[in-house]
């Protein structure tokens, strides 16, 4: 990844975490038409608005082309994809004890199963259906994505600490979550 602005490497859940409220990272990757997953630790006392964790779109409107995974001020982790005419919104409430503590999140965008799945703290997946009309759409609009910012690079800053961020081509499974839980010894 390429760093922009100020990136703070601070104590994380597992060694060093990252706080990127004064910067962002550019990653050379796009989801295209394939399934993908993210897994990460997040620590937040709450955020303002709905800052992007991973995005390639202008997040000023959910209808704007592209996708975003964002943390919402309503204690929600969300996925949005828009194509100017239609949109997908999948929102998942954070655990009630999230404030000020570490939460492990796994989000899966499963194009084959037409689902967005999310699990917190190594639990079971909650699921939101992706409408059939989106099956063959390309979810990426560039050949890169931004970590900690939306496609405008001027959206609300992400004021959370993230650690062990993993981006995977393909859908992670509940078996993968069980292996992560074992790895972290929780």
JSON list of C-alpha atoms in Angstrom, two decimals:
[
{"chain": "A", "resi": 1, "resn": "UNK", "atom": "CA", "xyz": [0.00, 0.00, 0.00]},
{"chain": "A", "resi": 2, "resn": "UNK", "atom": "CA", "xyz": [0.99, 3.61, -0.56]},
{"chain": "A", "resi": 3, "resn": "UNK", "atom": "CA", "xyz": [0.72, 5.99, 2.41]},
{"chain": "A", "resi": 4, "resn": "UNK", "atom": "CA", "xyz": [-0.71, 9.52, 2.12]},
{"chain": "A", "resi": 5, "resn": "UNK", "atom": "CA", "xyz": [-0.79, 12.13, 4.88]},
{"chain": "A", "resi": 6, "resn": "UNK", "atom": "CA", "xyz": [0.00, 11.20, 8.46]},
{"chain": "A", "resi": 7, "resn": "UNK", "atom": "CA", "xyz": [-0.33, 7.55, 9.43]},
{"chain": "A", "resi": 8, "resn": "UNK", "atom": "CA", "xyz": [-0.04, 6.74, 13.14]},
{"chain": "A", "resi": 9, "resn": "UNK", "atom": "CA", "xyz": [1.27, 3.32, 14.15]},
{"chain": "A", "resi": 10, "resn": "UNK", "atom": "CA", "xyz": [0.18, 2.80, 17.74]},
{"chain": "A", "resi": 11, "resn": "UNK", "atom": "CA", "xyz": [-0.57, -0.02, 20.15]},
{"chain": "A", "resi": 12, "resn": "UNK", "atom": "CA", "xyz": [-3.09, -2.35, 18.56]},
{"chain": "A", "resi": 13, "resn": "UNK", "atom": "CA", "xyz": [-4.84, -5.53, 19.49]},
{"chain": "A", "resi": 14, "resn": "UNK", "atom": "CA", "xyz": [-2.03, -7.71, 18.17]},
{"chain": "A", "resi": 15, "resn": "UNK", "atom": "CA", "xyz": [1.18, -5.63, 18.41]},
{"chain": "A", "resi": 16, "resn": "UNK", "atom": "CA", "xyz": [0.91, -2.46, 16.24]},
{"chain": "A", "resi": 17, "resn": "UNK", "atom": "CA", "xyz": [-2.35, -0.93, 15.05]},
{"chain": "A", "resi": 18, "resn": "UNK", "atom": "CA", "xyz": [-3.02, 1.96, 12.71]},
{"chain": "A", "resi": 19, "resn": "UNK", "atom": "CA", "xyz": [-4.86, 5.24, 13.16]},
{"chain": "A", "resi": 20, "resn": "UNK", "atom": "CA", "xyz": [-5.35, 7.08, 9.88]},
{"chain": "A", "resi": 21, "resn": "UNK", "atom": "CA", "xyz": [-7.57, 10.05, 10.66]},
{"chain": "A", "resi": 22, "resn": "UNK", "atom": "CA", "xyz": [-5.00, 12.42, 9.10]},
{"chain": "A", "resi": 23, "resn": "UNK", "atom": "CA", "xyz": [-4.23, 10.28, 6.07]},
{"chain": "A", "resi": 24, "resn": "UNK", "atom": "CA", "xyz": [-5.15, 7.21, 4.06]},
{"chain": "A", "resi": 25, "resn": "UNK", "atom": "CA", "xyz": [-3.63, 4.30, 2.18]},
{"chain": "A", "resi": 26, "resn": "UNK", "atom": "CA", "xyz": [-4.01, 3.42, -1.49]},
{"chain": "A", "resi": 27, "resn": "UNK", "atom": "CA", "xyz": [-4.19, -0.30, -2.24]},
{"chain": "A", "resi": 28, "resn": "UNK", "atom": "CA", "xyz": [-3.76, -1.65, -5.80]},
{"chain": "A", "resi": 29, "resn": "UNK", "atom": "CA", "xyz": [-6.86, -3.87, -5.85]},
{"chain": "A", "resi": 30, "resn": "UNK", "atom": "CA", "xyz": [-10.42, -3.88, -7.17]},
{"chain": "A", "resi": 31, "resn": "UNK", "atom": "CA", "xyz": [-13.29, -6.27, -6.39]},
{"chain": "A", "resi": 32, "resn": "UNK", "atom": "CA", "xyz": [-14.53, -6.44, -9.98]},
{"chain": "A", "resi": 33, "resn": "UNK", "atom": "CA", "xyz": [-17.16, -9.17, -10.27]},
{"chain": "A", "resi": 34, "resn": "UNK", "atom": "CA", "xyz": [-15.60, -11.50, -7.71]},
{"chain": "A", "resi": 35, "resn": "UNK", "atom": "CA", "xyz": [-16.37, -12.24, -4.09]},
{"chain": "A", "resi": 36, "resn": "UNK", "atom": "CA", "xyz": [-14.16, -10.71, -1.44]},
{"chain": "A", "resi": 37, "resn": "UNK", "atom": "CA", "xyz": [-13.81, -10.54, 2.33]},
{"chain": "A", "resi": 38, "resn": "UNK", "atom": "CA", "xyz": [-12.26, -8.29, 4.93]},
{"chain": "A", "resi": 39, "resn": "UNK", "atom": "CA", "xyz": [-11.33, -9.12, 8.50]},
{"chain": "A", "resi": 40, "resn": "UNK", "atom": "CA", "xyz": [-9.93, -6.71, 11.07]},
{"chain": "A", "resi": 41, "resn": "UNK", "atom": "CA", "xyz": [-9.83, -5.56, 14.66]},
{"chain": "A", "resi": 42, "resn": "UNK", "atom": "CA", "xyz": [-11.40, -2.16, 15.35]},
{"chain": "A", "resi": 43, "resn": "UNK", "atom": "CA", "xyz": [-11.38, 0.00, 18.48]},
{"chain": "A", "resi": 44, "resn": "UNK", "atom": "CA", "xyz": [-13.59, 3.07, 18.63]},
{"chain": "A", "resi": 45, "resn": "UNK", "atom": "CA", "xyz": [-15.37, 5.28, 21.10]},
{"chain": "A", "resi": 46, "resn": "UNK", "atom": "CA", "xyz": [-17.71, 6.19, 18.26]},
{"chain": "A", "resi": 47, "resn": "UNK", "atom": "CA", "xyz": [-17.28, 8.08, 15.02]},
{"chain": "A", "resi": 48, "resn": "UNK", "atom": "CA", "xyz": [-18.83, 11.13, 13.41]},
{"chain": "A", "resi": 49, "resn": "UNK", "atom": "CA", "xyz": [-21.05, 10.46, 10.41]},
{"chain": "A", "resi": 50, "resn": "UNK", "atom": "CA", "xyz": [-20.02, 7.32, 8.49]},
{"chain": "A", "resi": 51, "resn": "UNK", "atom": "CA", "xyz": [-16.29, 7.30, 7.64]},
{"chain": "A", "resi": 52, "resn": "UNK", "atom": "CA", "xyz": [-15.00, 4.83, 5.07]},
{"chain": "A", "resi": 53, "resn": "UNK", "atom": "CA", "xyz": [-12.77, 1.96, 6.08]},
{"chain": "A", "resi": 54, "resn": "UNK", "atom": "CA", "xyz": [-12.34, 0.65, 2.52]},
{"chain": "A", "resi": 55, "resn": "UNK", "atom": "CA", "xyz": [-13.78, 2.36, -0.56]},
{"chain": "A", "resi": 56, "resn": "UNK", "atom": "CA", "xyz": [-13.43, 3.37, -4.18]},
{"chain": "A", "resi": 57, "resn": "UNK", "atom": "CA", "xyz": [-16.55, 5.58, -4.40]},
{"chain": "A", "resi": 58, "resn": "UNK", "atom": "CA", "xyz": [-17.64, 9.07, -3.53]},
{"chain": "A", "resi": 59, "resn": "UNK", "atom": "CA", "xyz": [-19.54, 8.21, -0.33]},
{"chain": "A", "resi": 60, "resn": "UNK", "atom": "CA", "xyz": [-21.57, 11.42, -0.39]},
{"chain": "A", "resi": 61, "resn": "UNK", "atom": "CA", "xyz": [-24.41, 9.32, -1.85]},
{"chain": "A", "resi": 62, "resn": "UNK", "atom": "CA", "xyz": [-25.08, 5.60, -1.69]},
{"chain": "A", "resi": 63, "resn": "UNK", "atom": "CA", "xyz": [-26.13, 5.78, -5.35]},
{"chain": "A", "resi": 64, "resn": "UNK", "atom": "CA", "xyz": [-22.70, 6.97, -6.49]},
{"chain": "A", "resi": 65, "resn": "UNK", "atom": "CA", "xyz": [-20.81, 4.30, -8.45]},
{"chain": "A", "resi": 66, "resn": "UNK", "atom": "CA", "xyz": [-18.56, 1.97, -6.48]},
{"chain": "A", "resi": 67, "resn": "UNK", "atom": "CA", "xyz": [-18.49, 0.40, -3.03]},
{"chain": "A", "resi": 68, "resn": "UNK", "atom": "CA", "xyz": [-17.70, 1.32, 0.55]},
{"chain": "A", "resi": 69, "resn": "UNK", "atom": "CA", "xyz": [-17.27, -0.51, 3.83]},
{"chain": "A", "resi": 70, "resn": "UNK", "atom": "CA", "xyz": [-17.88, 2.12, 6.51]},
{"chain": "A", "resi": 71, "resn": "UNK", "atom": "CA", "xyz": [-18.21, 2.54, 10.24]},
{"chain": "A", "resi": 72, "resn": "UNK", "atom": "CA", "xyz": [-21.36, 4.45, 11.11]},
{"chain": "A", "resi": 73, "resn": "UNK", "atom": "CA", "xyz": [-22.00, 6.77, 14.06]},
{"chain": "A", "resi": 74, "resn": "UNK", "atom": "CA", "xyz": [-24.99, 4.60, 14.94]},
{"chain": "A", "resi": 75, "resn": "UNK", "atom": "CA", "xyz": [-22.62, 1.77, 16.02]},
{"chain": "A", "resi": 76, "resn": "UNK", "atom": "CA", "xyz": [-22.99, 0.01, 12.69]},
{"chain": "A", "resi": 77, "resn": "UNK", "atom": "CA", "xyz": [-20.59, -1.56, 10.21]},
{"chain": "A", "resi": 78, "resn": "UNK", "atom": "CA", "xyz": [-22.02, -1.20, 6.73]},
{"chain": "A", "resi": 79, "resn": "UNK", "atom": "CA", "xyz": [-21.48, -2.13, 3.10]},
{"chain": "A", "resi": 80, "resn": "UNK", "atom": "CA", "xyz": [-22.85, -0.06, 0.24]},
{"chain": "A", "resi": 81, "resn": "UNK", "atom": "CA", "xyz": [-22.63, -0.44, -3.52]},
{"chain": "A", "resi": 82, "resn": "UNK", "atom": "CA", "xyz": [-24.19, 1.94, -6.01]},
{"chain": "A", "resi": 83, "resn": "UNK", "atom": "CA", "xyz": [-24.40, 2.20, -9.78]},
{"chain": "A", "resi": 84, "resn": "UNK", "atom": "CA", "xyz": [-26.14, 5.62, -10.11]},
{"chain": "A", "resi": 85, "resn": "UNK", "atom": "CA", "xyz": [-29.62, 4.04, -10.48]},
{"chain": "A", "resi": 86, "resn": "UNK", "atom": "CA", "xyz": [-29.73, 1.40, -7.75]},
{"chain": "A", "resi": 87, "resn": "UNK", "atom": "CA", "xyz": [-27.91, 0.57, -4.54]},
{"chain": "A", "resi": 88, "resn": "UNK", "atom": "CA", "xyz": [-27.24, -2.20, -2.06]},
{"chain": "A", "resi": 89, "resn": "UNK", "atom": "CA", "xyz": [-27.15, -1.38, 1.64]},
{"chain": "A", "resi": 90, "resn": "UNK", "atom": "CA", "xyz": [-26.19, -3.91, 4.29]},
{"chain": "A", "resi": 91, "resn": "UNK", "atom": "CA", "xyz": [-25.86, -2.68, 7.88]},
{"chain": "A", "resi": 92, "resn": "UNK", "atom": "CA", "xyz": [-24.76, -4.75, 10.88]},
{"chain": "A", "resi": 93, "resn": "UNK", "atom": "CA", "xyz": [-25.00, -3.49, 14.48]},
{"chain": "A", "resi": 94, "resn": "UNK", "atom": "CA", "xyz": [-21.78, -3.63, 16.46]},
{"chain": "A", "resi": 95, "resn": "UNK", "atom": "CA", "xyz": [-21.77, -5.58, 19.75]},
{"chain": "A", "resi": 96, "resn": "UNK", "atom": "CA", "xyz": [-23.33, -3.58, 22.58]},
{"chain": "A", "resi": 97, "resn": "UNK", "atom": "CA", "xyz": [-19.99, -3.42, 24.43]},
{"chain": "A", "resi": 98, "resn": "UNK", "atom": "CA", "xyz": [-18.00, -2.11, 21.45]},
{"chain": "A", "resi": 99, "resn": "UNK", "atom": "CA", "xyz": [-17.30, 1.39, 22.81]},
{"chain": "A", "resi": 100, "resn": "UNK", "atom": "CA", "xyz": [-13.66, 1.75, 23.78]},
{"chain": "A", "resi": 101, "resn": "UNK", "atom": "CA", "xyz": [-12.92, -1.96, 23.39]},
{"chain": "A", "resi": 102, "resn": "UNK", "atom": "CA", "xyz": [-11.59, -4.12, 20.60]},
{"chain": "A", "resi": 103, "resn": "UNK", "atom": "CA", "xyz": [-14.07, -5.79, 18.23]},
{"chain": "A", "resi": 104, "resn": "UNK", "atom": "CA", "xyz": [-13.11, -8.31, 15.59]},
{"chain": "A", "resi": 105, "resn": "UNK", "atom": "CA", "xyz": [-15.12, -7.92, 12.38]},
{"chain": "A", "resi": 106, "resn": "UNK", "atom": "CA", "xyz": [-15.41, -10.14, 9.32]},
{"chain": "A", "resi": 107, "resn": "UNK", "atom": "CA", "xyz": [-17.39, -8.92, 6.31]},
{"chain": "A", "resi": 108, "resn": "UNK", "atom": "CA", "xyz": [-17.95, -11.07, 3.24]},
{"chain": "A", "resi": 109, "resn": "UNK", "atom": "CA", "xyz": [-19.34, -9.90, -0.09]},
{"chain": "A", "resi": 110, "resn": "UNK", "atom": "CA", "xyz": [-20.29, -13.26, -1.63]},
{"chain": "A", "resi": 111, "resn": "UNK", "atom": "CA", "xyz": [-21.22, -12.70, -5.25]},
{"chain": "A", "resi": 112, "resn": "UNK", "atom": "CA", "xyz": [-22.05, -16.37, -5.93]},
{"chain": "A", "resi": 113, "resn": "UNK", "atom": "CA", "xyz": [-24.41, -16.70, -2.94]},
{"chain": "A", "resi": 114, "resn": "UNK", "atom": "CA", "xyz": [-25.74, -13.13, -3.44]},
{"chain": "A", "resi": 115, "resn": "UNK", "atom": "CA", "xyz": [-25.09, -12.23, 0.20]},
{"chain": "A", "resi": 116, "resn": "UNK", "atom": "CA", "xyz": [-23.29, -9.74, 2.35]},
{"chain": "A", "resi": 117, "resn": "UNK", "atom": "CA", "xyz": [-22.33, -11.48, 5.59]},
{"chain": "A", "resi": 118, "resn": "UNK", "atom": "CA", "xyz": [-20.89, -10.01, 8.74]},
{"chain": "A", "resi": 119, "resn": "UNK", "atom": "CA", "xyz": [-19.69, -11.54, 12.00]},
{"chain": "A", "resi": 120, "resn": "UNK", "atom": "CA", "xyz": [-18.33, -9.90, 15.12]},
{"chain": "A", "resi": 121, "resn": "UNK", "atom": "CA", "xyz": [-16.01, -11.34, 17.75]},
{"chain": "A", "resi": 122, "resn": "UNK", "atom": "CA", "xyz": [-15.80, -14.71, 16.00]},
{"chain": "A", "resi": 123, "resn": "UNK", "atom": "CA", "xyz": [-19.55, -15.33, 16.16]},
{"chain": "A", "resi": 124, "resn": "UNK", "atom": "CA", "xyz": [-21.97, -16.51, 13.51]},
{"chain": "A", "resi": 125, "resn": "UNK", "atom": "CA", "xyz": [-22.68, -14.57, 10.34]},
{"chain": "A", "resi": 126, "resn": "UNK", "atom": "CA", "xyz": [-25.62, -12.23, 9.96]},
{"chain": "A", "resi": 127, "resn": "UNK", "atom": "CA", "xyz": [-26.75, -12.04, 6.33]},
{"chain": "A", "resi": 128, "resn": "UNK", "atom": "CA", "xyz": [-28.23, -9.50, 3.93]},
{"chain": "A", "resi": 129, "resn": "UNK", "atom": "CA", "xyz": [-29.39, -10.60, 0.48]},
{"chain": "A", "resi": 130, "resn": "UNK", "atom": "CA", "xyz": [-27.91, -8.99, -2.64]},
{"chain": "A", "resi": 131, "resn": "UNK", "atom": "CA", "xyz": [-30.68, -8.61, -5.27]},
{"chain": "A", "resi": 132, "resn": "UNK", "atom": "CA", "xyz": [-30.25, -10.76, -8.38]},
{"chain": "A", "resi": 133, "resn": "UNK", "atom": "CA", "xyz": [-30.03, -7.67, -10.62]},
{"chain": "A", "resi": 134, "resn": "UNK", "atom": "CA", "xyz": [-26.56, -6.99, -9.15]},
{"chain": "A", "resi": 135, "resn": "UNK", "atom": "CA", "xyz": [-25.16, -10.49, -9.86]},
{"chain": "A", "resi": 136, "resn": "UNK", "atom": "CA", "xyz": [-23.08, -9.53, -12.90]},
{"chain": "A", "resi": 137, "resn": "UNK", "atom": "CA", "xyz": [-22.19, -5.95, -11.97]},
{"chain": "A", "resi": 138, "resn": "UNK", "atom": "CA", "xyz": [-18.59, -4.89, -11.55]},
{"chain": "A", "resi": 139, "resn": "UNK", "atom": "CA", "xyz": [-18.36, -3.52, -7.99]},
{"chain": "A", "resi": 140, "resn": "UNK", "atom": "CA", "xyz": [-15.07, -1.73, -8.69]},
{"chain": "A", "resi": 141, "resn": "UNK", "atom": "CA", "xyz": [-14.73, 1.56, -10.52]},
{"chain": "A", "resi": 142, "resn": "UNK", "atom": "CA", "xyz": [-10.91, 1.92, -10.46]},
{"chain": "A", "resi": 143, "resn": "UNK", "atom": "CA", "xyz": [-7.87, -0.35, -10.24]},
{"chain": "A", "resi": 144, "resn": "UNK", "atom": "CA", "xyz": [-7.31, 0.62, -6.60]},
{"chain": "A", "resi": 145, "resn": "UNK", "atom": "CA", "xyz": [-9.15, 1.25, -3.35]},
{"chain": "A", "resi": 146, "resn": "UNK", "atom": "CA", "xyz": [-8.62, 3.58, -0.43]},
{"chain": "A", "resi": 147, "resn": "UNK", "atom": "CA", "xyz": [-8.15, 2.44, 3.15]},
{"chain": "A", "resi": 148, "resn": "UNK", "atom": "CA", "xyz": [-9.40, 5.05, 5.60]},
{"chain": "A", "resi": 149, "resn": "UNK", "atom": "CA", "xyz": [-11.01, 7.37, 3.06]},
{"chain": "A", "resi": 150, "resn": "UNK", "atom": "CA", "xyz": [-13.59, 7.39, 0.25]},
{"chain": "A", "resi": 151, "resn": "UNK", "atom": "CA", "xyz": [-12.92, 8.02, -3.44]},
{"chain": "A", "resi": 152, "resn": "UNK", "atom": "CA", "xyz": [-12.98, 11.81, -3.02]},
{"chain": "A", "resi": 153, "resn": "UNK", "atom": "CA", "xyz": [-10.16, 11.65, -0.44]},
{"chain": "A", "resi": 154, "resn": "UNK", "atom": "CA", "xyz": [-12.00, 14.41, 1.44]},
{"chain": "A", "resi": 155, "resn": "UNK", "atom": "CA", "xyz": [-14.69, 12.54, 3.34]},
{"chain": "A", "resi": 156, "resn": "UNK", "atom": "CA", "xyz": [-15.10, 12.36, 7.12]},
{"chain": "A", "resi": 157, "resn": "UNK", "atom": "CA", "xyz": [-11.88, 11.04, 8.71]},
{"chain": "A", "resi": 158, "resn": "UNK", "atom": "CA", "xyz": [-11.88, 7.58, 10.26]},
{"chain": "A", "resi": 159, "resn": "UNK", "atom": "CA", "xyz": [-11.17, 8.10, 13.98]},
{"chain": "A", "resi": 160, "resn": "UNK", "atom": "CA", "xyz": [-10.85, 4.46, 14.95]},
{"chain": "A", "resi": 161, "resn": "UNK", "atom": "CA", "xyz": [-7.83, 2.24, 15.50]},
{"chain": "A", "resi": 162, "resn": "UNK", "atom": "CA", "xyz": [-7.56, -0.77, 13.19]},
{"chain": "A", "resi": 163, "resn": "UNK", "atom": "CA", "xyz": [-5.31, -3.80, 13.48]},
{"chain": "A", "resi": 164, "resn": "UNK", "atom": "CA", "xyz": [-4.61, -6.96, 11.49]},
{"chain": "A", "resi": 165, "resn": "UNK", "atom": "CA", "xyz": [-6.61, -5.78, 8.46]},
{"chain": "A", "resi": 166, "resn": "UNK", "atom": "CA", "xyz": [-6.91, -8.64, 5.97]},
{"chain": "A", "resi": 167, "resn": "UNK", "atom": "CA", "xyz": [-8.37, -8.32, 2.46]},
{"chain": "A", "resi": 168, "resn": "UNK", "atom": "CA", "xyz": [-9.09, -11.65, 0.77]},
{"chain": "A", "resi": 169, "resn": "UNK", "atom": "CA", "xyz": [-10.27, -12.50, -2.72]},
{"chain": "A", "resi": 170, "resn": "UNK", "atom": "CA", "xyz": [-13.14, -14.91, -2.14]},
{"chain": "A", "resi": 171, "resn": "UNK", "atom": "CA", "xyz": [-15.60, -15.56, 0.68]},
{"chain": "A", "resi": 172, "resn": "UNK", "atom": "CA", "xyz": [-14.35, -16.35, 4.16]},
{"chain": "A", "resi": 173, "resn": "UNK", "atom": "CA", "xyz": [-16.36, -19.07, 5.92]},
{"chain": "A", "resi": 174, "resn": "UNK", "atom": "CA", "xyz": [-17.42, -19.77, 9.50]},
{"chain": "A", "resi": 175, "resn": "UNK", "atom": "CA", "xyz": [-14.62, -22.38, 9.54]},
{"chain": "A", "resi": 176, "resn": "UNK", "atom": "CA", "xyz": [-12.17, -19.56, 8.68]},
{"chain": "A", "resi": 177, "resn": "UNK", "atom": "CA", "xyz": [-13.60, -17.52, 11.57]},
{"chain": "A", "resi": 178, "resn": "UNK", "atom": "CA", "xyz": [-13.08, -20.48, 13.91]},
{"chain": "A", "resi": 179, "resn": "UNK", "atom": "CA", "xyz": [-9.43, -20.68, 12.81]},
{"chain": "A", "resi": 180, "resn": "UNK", "atom": "CA", "xyz": [-8.99, -16.95, 13.42]},
{"chain": "A", "resi": 181, "resn": "UNK", "atom": "CA", "xyz": [-10.48, -17.33, 16.89]},
{"chain": "A", "resi": 182, "resn": "UNK", "atom": "CA", "xyz": [-8.00, -20.12, 17.60]},
{"chain": "A", "resi": 183, "resn": "UNK", "atom": "CA", "xyz": [-5.12, -18.01, 16.24]},
{"chain": "A", "resi": 184, "resn": "UNK", "atom": "CA", "xyz": [-5.99, -15.10, 18.56]},
{"chain": "A", "resi": 185, "resn": "UNK", "atom": "CA", "xyz": [-6.64, -17.43, 21.51]},
{"chain": "A", "resi": 186, "resn": "UNK", "atom": "CA", "xyz": [-9.99, -15.92, 22.42]}
]
